[in-house]
PDB file of C-alpha atoms in Angstrom:
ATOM      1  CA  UNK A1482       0.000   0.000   0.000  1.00 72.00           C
ATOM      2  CA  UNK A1483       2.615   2.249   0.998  1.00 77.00           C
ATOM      3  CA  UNK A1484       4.569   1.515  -2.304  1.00 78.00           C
ATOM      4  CA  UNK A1485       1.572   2.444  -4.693  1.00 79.00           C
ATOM      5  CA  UNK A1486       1.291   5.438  -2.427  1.00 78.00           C
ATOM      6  CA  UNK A1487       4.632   6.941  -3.237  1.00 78.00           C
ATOM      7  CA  UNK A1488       4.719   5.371  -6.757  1.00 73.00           C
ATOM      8  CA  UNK A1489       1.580   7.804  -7.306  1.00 80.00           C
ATOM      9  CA  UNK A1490       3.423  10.653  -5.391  1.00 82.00           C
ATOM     10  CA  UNK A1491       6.117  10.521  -7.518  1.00 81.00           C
ATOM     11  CA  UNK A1492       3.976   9.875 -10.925  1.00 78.00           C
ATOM     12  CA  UNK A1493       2.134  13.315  -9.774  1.00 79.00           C
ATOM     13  CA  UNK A1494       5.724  15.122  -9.234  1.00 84.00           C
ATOM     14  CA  UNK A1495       7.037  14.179 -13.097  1.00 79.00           C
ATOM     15  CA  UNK A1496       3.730  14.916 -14.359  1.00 79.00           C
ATOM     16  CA  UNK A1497       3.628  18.082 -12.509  1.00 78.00           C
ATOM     17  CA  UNK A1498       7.480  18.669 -13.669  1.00 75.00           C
ATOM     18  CA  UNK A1499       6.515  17.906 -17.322  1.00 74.00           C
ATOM     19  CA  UNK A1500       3.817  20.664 -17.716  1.00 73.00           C
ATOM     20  CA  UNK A1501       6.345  22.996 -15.940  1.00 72.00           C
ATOM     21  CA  UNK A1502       8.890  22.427 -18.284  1.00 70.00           C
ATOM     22  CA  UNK A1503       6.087  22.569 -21.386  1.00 70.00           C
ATOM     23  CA  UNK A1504       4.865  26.071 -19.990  1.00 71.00           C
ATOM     24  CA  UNK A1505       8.410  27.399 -19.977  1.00 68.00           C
ATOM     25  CA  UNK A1506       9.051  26.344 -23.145  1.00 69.00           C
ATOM     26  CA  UNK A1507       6.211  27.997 -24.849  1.00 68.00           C
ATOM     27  CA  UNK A1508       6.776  30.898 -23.180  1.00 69.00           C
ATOM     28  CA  UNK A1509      10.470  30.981 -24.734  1.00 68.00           C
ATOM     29  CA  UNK A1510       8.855  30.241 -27.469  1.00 65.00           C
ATOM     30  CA  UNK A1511       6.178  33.109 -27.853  1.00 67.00           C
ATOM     31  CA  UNK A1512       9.131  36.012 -26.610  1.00 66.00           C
ATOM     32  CA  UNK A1513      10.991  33.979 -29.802  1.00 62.00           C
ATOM     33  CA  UNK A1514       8.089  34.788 -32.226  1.00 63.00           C
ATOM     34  CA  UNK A1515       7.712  38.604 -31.073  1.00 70.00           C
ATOM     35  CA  UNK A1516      11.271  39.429 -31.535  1.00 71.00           C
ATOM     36  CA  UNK A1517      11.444  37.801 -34.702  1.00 64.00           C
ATOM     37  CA  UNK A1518       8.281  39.603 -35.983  1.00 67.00           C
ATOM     38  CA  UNK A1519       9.510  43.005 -34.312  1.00 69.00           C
ATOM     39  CA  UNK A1520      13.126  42.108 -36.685  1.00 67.00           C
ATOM     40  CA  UNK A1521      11.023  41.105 -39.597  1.00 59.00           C
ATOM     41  CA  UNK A1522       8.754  44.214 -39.338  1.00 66.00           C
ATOM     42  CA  UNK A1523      11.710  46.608 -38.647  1.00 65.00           C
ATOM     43  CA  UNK A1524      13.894  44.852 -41.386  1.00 62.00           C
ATOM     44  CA  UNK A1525      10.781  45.506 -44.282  1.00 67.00           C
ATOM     45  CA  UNK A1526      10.886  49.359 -42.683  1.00 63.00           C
ATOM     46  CA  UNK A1527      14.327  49.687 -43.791  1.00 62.00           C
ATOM     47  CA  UNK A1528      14.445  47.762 -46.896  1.00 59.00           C
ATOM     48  CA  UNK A1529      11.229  50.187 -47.939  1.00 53.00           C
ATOM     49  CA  UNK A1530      13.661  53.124 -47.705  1.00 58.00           C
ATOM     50  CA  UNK A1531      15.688  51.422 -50.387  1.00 57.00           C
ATOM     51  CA  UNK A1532      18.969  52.573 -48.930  1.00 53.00           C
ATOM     52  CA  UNK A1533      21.455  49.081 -49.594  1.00 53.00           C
ATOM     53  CA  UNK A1534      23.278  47.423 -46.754  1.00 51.00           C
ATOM     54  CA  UNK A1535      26.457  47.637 -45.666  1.00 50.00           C
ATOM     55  CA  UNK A1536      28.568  44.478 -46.587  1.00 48.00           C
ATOM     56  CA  UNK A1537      29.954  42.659 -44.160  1.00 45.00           C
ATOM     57  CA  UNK A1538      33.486  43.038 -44.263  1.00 44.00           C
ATOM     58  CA  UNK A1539      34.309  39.123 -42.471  1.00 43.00           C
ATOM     59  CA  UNK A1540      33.001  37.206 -45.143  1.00 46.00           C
ATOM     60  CA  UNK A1541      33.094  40.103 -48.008  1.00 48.00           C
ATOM     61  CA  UNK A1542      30.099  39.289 -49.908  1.00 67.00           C
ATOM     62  CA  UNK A1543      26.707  39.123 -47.771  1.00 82.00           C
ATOM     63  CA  UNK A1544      24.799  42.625 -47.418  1.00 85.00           C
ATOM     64  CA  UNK A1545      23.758  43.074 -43.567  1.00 85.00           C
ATOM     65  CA  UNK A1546      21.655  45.235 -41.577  1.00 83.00           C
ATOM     66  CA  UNK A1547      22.108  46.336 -38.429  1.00 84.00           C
ATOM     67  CA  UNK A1548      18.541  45.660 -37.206  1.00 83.00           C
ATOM     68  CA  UNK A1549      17.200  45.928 -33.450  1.00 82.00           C
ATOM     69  CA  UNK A1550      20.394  45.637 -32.406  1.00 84.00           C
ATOM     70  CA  UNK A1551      21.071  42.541 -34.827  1.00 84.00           C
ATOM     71  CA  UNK A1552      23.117  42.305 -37.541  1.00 87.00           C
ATOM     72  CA  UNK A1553      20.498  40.669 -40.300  1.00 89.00           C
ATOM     73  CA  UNK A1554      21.467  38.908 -43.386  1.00 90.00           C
ATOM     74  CA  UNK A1555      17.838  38.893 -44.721  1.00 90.00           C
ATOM     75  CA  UNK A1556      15.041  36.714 -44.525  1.00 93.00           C
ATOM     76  CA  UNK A1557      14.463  32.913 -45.453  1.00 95.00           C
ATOM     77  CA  UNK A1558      11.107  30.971 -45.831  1.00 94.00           C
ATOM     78  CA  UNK A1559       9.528  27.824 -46.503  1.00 95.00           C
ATOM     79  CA  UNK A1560       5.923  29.329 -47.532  1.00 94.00           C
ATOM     80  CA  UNK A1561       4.895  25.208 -47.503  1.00 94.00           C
ATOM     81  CA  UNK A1562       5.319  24.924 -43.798  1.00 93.00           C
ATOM     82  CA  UNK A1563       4.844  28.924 -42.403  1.00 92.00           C
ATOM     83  CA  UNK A1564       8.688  29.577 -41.706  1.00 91.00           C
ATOM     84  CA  UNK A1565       9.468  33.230 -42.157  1.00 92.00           C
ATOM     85  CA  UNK A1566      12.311  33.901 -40.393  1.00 93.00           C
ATOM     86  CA  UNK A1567      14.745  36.563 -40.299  1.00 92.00           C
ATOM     87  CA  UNK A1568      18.536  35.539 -40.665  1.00 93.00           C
ATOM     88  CA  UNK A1569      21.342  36.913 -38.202  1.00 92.00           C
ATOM     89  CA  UNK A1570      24.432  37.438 -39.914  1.00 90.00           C
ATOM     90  CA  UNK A1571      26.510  35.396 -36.754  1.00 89.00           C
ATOM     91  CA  UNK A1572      25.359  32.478 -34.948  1.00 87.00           C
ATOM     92  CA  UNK A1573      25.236  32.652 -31.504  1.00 88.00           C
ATOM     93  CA  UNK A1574      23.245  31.212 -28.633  1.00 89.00           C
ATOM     94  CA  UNK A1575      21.909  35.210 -27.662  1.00 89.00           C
ATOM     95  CA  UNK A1576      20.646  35.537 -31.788  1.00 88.00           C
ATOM     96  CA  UNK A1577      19.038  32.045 -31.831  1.00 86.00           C
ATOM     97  CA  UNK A1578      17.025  33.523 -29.414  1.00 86.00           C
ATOM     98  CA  UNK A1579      15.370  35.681 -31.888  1.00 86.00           C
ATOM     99  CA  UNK A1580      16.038  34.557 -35.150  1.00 89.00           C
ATOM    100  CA  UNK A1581      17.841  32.235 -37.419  1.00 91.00           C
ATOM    101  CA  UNK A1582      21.162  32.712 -37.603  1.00 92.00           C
ATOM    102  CA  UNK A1583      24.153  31.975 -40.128  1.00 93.00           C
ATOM    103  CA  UNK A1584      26.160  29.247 -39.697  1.00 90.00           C
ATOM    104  CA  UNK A1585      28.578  29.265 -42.743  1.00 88.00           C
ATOM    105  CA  UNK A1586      28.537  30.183 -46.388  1.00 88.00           C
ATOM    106  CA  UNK A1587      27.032  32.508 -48.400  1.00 87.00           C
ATOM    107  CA  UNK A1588      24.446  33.217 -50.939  1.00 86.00           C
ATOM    108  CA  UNK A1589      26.806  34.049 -53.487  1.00 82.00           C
ATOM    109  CA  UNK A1590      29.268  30.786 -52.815  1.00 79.00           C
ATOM    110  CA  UNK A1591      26.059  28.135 -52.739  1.00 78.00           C
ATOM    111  CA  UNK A1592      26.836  26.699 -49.614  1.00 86.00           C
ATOM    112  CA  UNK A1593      24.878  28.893 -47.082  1.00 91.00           C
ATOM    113  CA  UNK A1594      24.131  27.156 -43.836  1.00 92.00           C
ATOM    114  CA  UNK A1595      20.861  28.582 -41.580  1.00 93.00           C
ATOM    115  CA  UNK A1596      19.966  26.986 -38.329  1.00 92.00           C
ATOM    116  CA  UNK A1597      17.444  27.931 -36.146  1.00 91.00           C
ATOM    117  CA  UNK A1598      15.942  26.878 -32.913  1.00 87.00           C
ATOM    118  CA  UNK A1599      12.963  24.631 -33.053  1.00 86.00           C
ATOM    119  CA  UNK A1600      10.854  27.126 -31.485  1.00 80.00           C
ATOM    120  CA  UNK A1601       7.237  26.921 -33.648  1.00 82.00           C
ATOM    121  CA  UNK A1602       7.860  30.582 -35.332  1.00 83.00           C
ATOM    122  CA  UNK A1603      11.520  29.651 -36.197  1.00 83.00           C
ATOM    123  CA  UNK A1604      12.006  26.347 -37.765  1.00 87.00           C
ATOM    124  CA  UNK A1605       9.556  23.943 -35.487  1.00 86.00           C
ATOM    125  CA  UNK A1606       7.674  22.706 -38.770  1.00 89.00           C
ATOM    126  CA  UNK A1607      11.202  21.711 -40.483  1.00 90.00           C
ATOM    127  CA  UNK A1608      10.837  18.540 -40.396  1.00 89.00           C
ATOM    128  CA  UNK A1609       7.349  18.520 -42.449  1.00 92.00           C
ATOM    129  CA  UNK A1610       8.738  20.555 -45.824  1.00 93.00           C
ATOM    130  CA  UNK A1611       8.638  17.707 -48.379  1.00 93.00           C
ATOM    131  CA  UNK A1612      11.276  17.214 -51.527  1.00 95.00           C
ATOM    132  CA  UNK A1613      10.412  19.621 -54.105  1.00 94.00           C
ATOM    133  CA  UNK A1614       8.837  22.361 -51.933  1.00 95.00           C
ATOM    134  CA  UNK A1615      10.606  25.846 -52.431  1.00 96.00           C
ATOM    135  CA  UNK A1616      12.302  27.796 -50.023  1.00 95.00           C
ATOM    136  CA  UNK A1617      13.325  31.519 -50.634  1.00 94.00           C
ATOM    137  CA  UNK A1618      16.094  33.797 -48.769  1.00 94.00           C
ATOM    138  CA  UNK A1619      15.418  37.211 -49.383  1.00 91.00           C
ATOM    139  CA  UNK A1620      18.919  39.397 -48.377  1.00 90.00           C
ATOM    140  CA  UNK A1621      18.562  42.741 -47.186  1.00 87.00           C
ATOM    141  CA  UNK A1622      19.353  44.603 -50.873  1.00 85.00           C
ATOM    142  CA  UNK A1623      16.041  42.756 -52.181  1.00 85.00           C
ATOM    143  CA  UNK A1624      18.085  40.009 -53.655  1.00 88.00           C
ATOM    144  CA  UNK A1625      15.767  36.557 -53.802  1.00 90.00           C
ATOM    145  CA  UNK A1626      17.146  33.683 -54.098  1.00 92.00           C
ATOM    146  CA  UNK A1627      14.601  30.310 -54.922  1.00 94.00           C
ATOM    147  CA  UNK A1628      15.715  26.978 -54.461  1.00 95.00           C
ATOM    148  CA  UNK A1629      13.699  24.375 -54.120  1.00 96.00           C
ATOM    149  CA  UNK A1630      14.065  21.033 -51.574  1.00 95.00           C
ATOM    150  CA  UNK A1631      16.200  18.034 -52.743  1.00 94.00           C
ATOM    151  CA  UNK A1632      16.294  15.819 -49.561  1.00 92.00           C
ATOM    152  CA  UNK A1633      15.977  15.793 -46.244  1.00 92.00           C
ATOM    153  CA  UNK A1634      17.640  13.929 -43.352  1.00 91.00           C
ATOM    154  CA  UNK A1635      17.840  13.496 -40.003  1.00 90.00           C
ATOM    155  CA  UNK A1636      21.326  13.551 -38.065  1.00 88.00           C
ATOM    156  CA  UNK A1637      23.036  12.706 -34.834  1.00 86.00           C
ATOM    157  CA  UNK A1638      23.552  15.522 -32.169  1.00 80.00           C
ATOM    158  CA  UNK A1639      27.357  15.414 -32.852  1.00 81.00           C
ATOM    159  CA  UNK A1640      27.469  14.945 -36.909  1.00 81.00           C
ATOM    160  CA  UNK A1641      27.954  18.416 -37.346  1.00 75.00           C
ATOM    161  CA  UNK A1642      30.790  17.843 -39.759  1.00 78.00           C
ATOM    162  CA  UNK A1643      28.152  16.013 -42.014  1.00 80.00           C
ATOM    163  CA  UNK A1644      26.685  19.634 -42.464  1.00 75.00           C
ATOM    164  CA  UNK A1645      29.058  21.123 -44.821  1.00 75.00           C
ATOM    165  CA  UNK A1646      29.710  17.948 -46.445  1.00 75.00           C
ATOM    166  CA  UNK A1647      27.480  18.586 -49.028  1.00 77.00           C
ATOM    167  CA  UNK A1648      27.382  19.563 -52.602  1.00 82.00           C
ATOM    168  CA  UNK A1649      23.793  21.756 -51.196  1.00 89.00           C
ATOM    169  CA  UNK A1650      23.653  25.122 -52.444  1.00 92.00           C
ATOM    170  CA  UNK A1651      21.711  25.553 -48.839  1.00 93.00           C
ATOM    171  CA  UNK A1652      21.254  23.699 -46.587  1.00 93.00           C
ATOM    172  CA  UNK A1653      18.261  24.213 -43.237  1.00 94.00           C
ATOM    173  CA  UNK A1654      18.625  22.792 -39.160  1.00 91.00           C
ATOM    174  CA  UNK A1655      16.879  22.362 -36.361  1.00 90.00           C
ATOM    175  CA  UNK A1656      17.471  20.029 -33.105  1.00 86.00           C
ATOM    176  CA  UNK A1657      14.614  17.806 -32.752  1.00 84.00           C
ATOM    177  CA  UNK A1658      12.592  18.104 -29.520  1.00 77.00           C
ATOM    178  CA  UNK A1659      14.772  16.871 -26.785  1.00 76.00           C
ATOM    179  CA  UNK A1660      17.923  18.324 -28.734  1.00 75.00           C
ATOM    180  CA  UNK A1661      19.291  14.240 -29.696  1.00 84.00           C
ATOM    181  CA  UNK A1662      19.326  15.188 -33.138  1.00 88.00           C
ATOM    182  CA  UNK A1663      19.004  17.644 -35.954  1.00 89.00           C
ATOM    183  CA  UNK A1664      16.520  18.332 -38.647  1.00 91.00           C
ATOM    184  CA  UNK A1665      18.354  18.674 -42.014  1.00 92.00           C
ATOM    185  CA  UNK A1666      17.108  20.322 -45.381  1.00 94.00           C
ATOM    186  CA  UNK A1667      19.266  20.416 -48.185  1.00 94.00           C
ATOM    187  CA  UNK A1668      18.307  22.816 -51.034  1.00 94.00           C
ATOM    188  CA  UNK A1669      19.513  23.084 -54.317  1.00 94.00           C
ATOM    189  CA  UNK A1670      19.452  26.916 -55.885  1.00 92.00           C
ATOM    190  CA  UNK A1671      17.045  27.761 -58.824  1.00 90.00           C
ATOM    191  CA  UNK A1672      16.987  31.808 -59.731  1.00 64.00           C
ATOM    192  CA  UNK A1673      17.766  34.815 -58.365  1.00 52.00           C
ATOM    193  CA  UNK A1674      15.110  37.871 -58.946  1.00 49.00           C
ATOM    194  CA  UNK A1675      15.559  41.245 -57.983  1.00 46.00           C
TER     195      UNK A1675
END
């Protein structure tokens, strides 16, 4: 009796712990989603002006904006599974917080690398964009790039490496829930409009 007793106390405790840990993670989630609209909104503001950005002097070809207090690459999306996100122009754990965020590459060299945290306005439907569906990145001179989705893939926590071994003119990740392993698009380029 005693035994059930405490296997019930402690049943109530993880279940109790679980919806704690859910809560906080939503509400990371939703403060993710309004600075990444307040970017996105304050990023269009600028572009409207039609004044170019500066390039970024580190990797010498990718325009950036200094944009609420982030230096922004541009915007990509997956219009088949709602991602609009804007793109920092450095990865770190303080941008993933609000955005995507480059990892490597460029536009220009065709092996750009984006990652973003699973958070449901940043790249939390990932793992549903099929083969074939298009993805844009729109840089902060108005430059769109379309490619469209040539295989996805799922990876270990630690195959990093596997990342830029690729012949992907862009490549998308996530961490699944629970962090174990990453979400991986691969995208192959199609057109670039102005």
């Amino acid at each position: 009796m005693k035994r059930s007793v405490a296997f019930i106390i402690i049943g109530c405790i993880l279940l109790a712990s679980s919806a704690v840990l859910f809560i906080c993670n939503e509400v990371i989630s939703f403060h993710a989603a309004e600075e990444s609209m307040e970017i996105l909104s304050s990023l269009e503001e600028e572009m409207l002006e039609d004044t170019p950005g500066a390039i970024d002097e580190y990797e010498g070809t990718m325009p950036t904006r200094l944009v609420n207090g982030t230096n922004t690459l541009g915007v990509i999306s997956v219009p088949s599974v709602g991602i609009e996100v804007p793109v920092a122009a450095e990865w770190s754990y303080k941008n993933l917080k609000k955005s995507a965020c480059r990892y490597s590459g460029t536009a220009e060299d065709g092996r750009l690398i984006i990652l973003a945290h699973n958070y449901r306005q940043h790249f939390g439907s990932l793992g549903n964009a099929e083969k074939g569906d298009e993805v844009q990145f729109l840089d902060v001179n108005g430059t769109l790039y379309v490619y469209k989705i040539t295989d996805t893939e799922i990876l270990g926590k630690y195959e990093l490496d596997r990342l830029t071994d690729t012949d992907s003119d862009l490549t998308l990740f996530t961490c699944t829930y629970g962090g174990m392993k990453r979400v991986v698009v691969r995208c192959e380029k199609q057109q670039d409009k102005e």
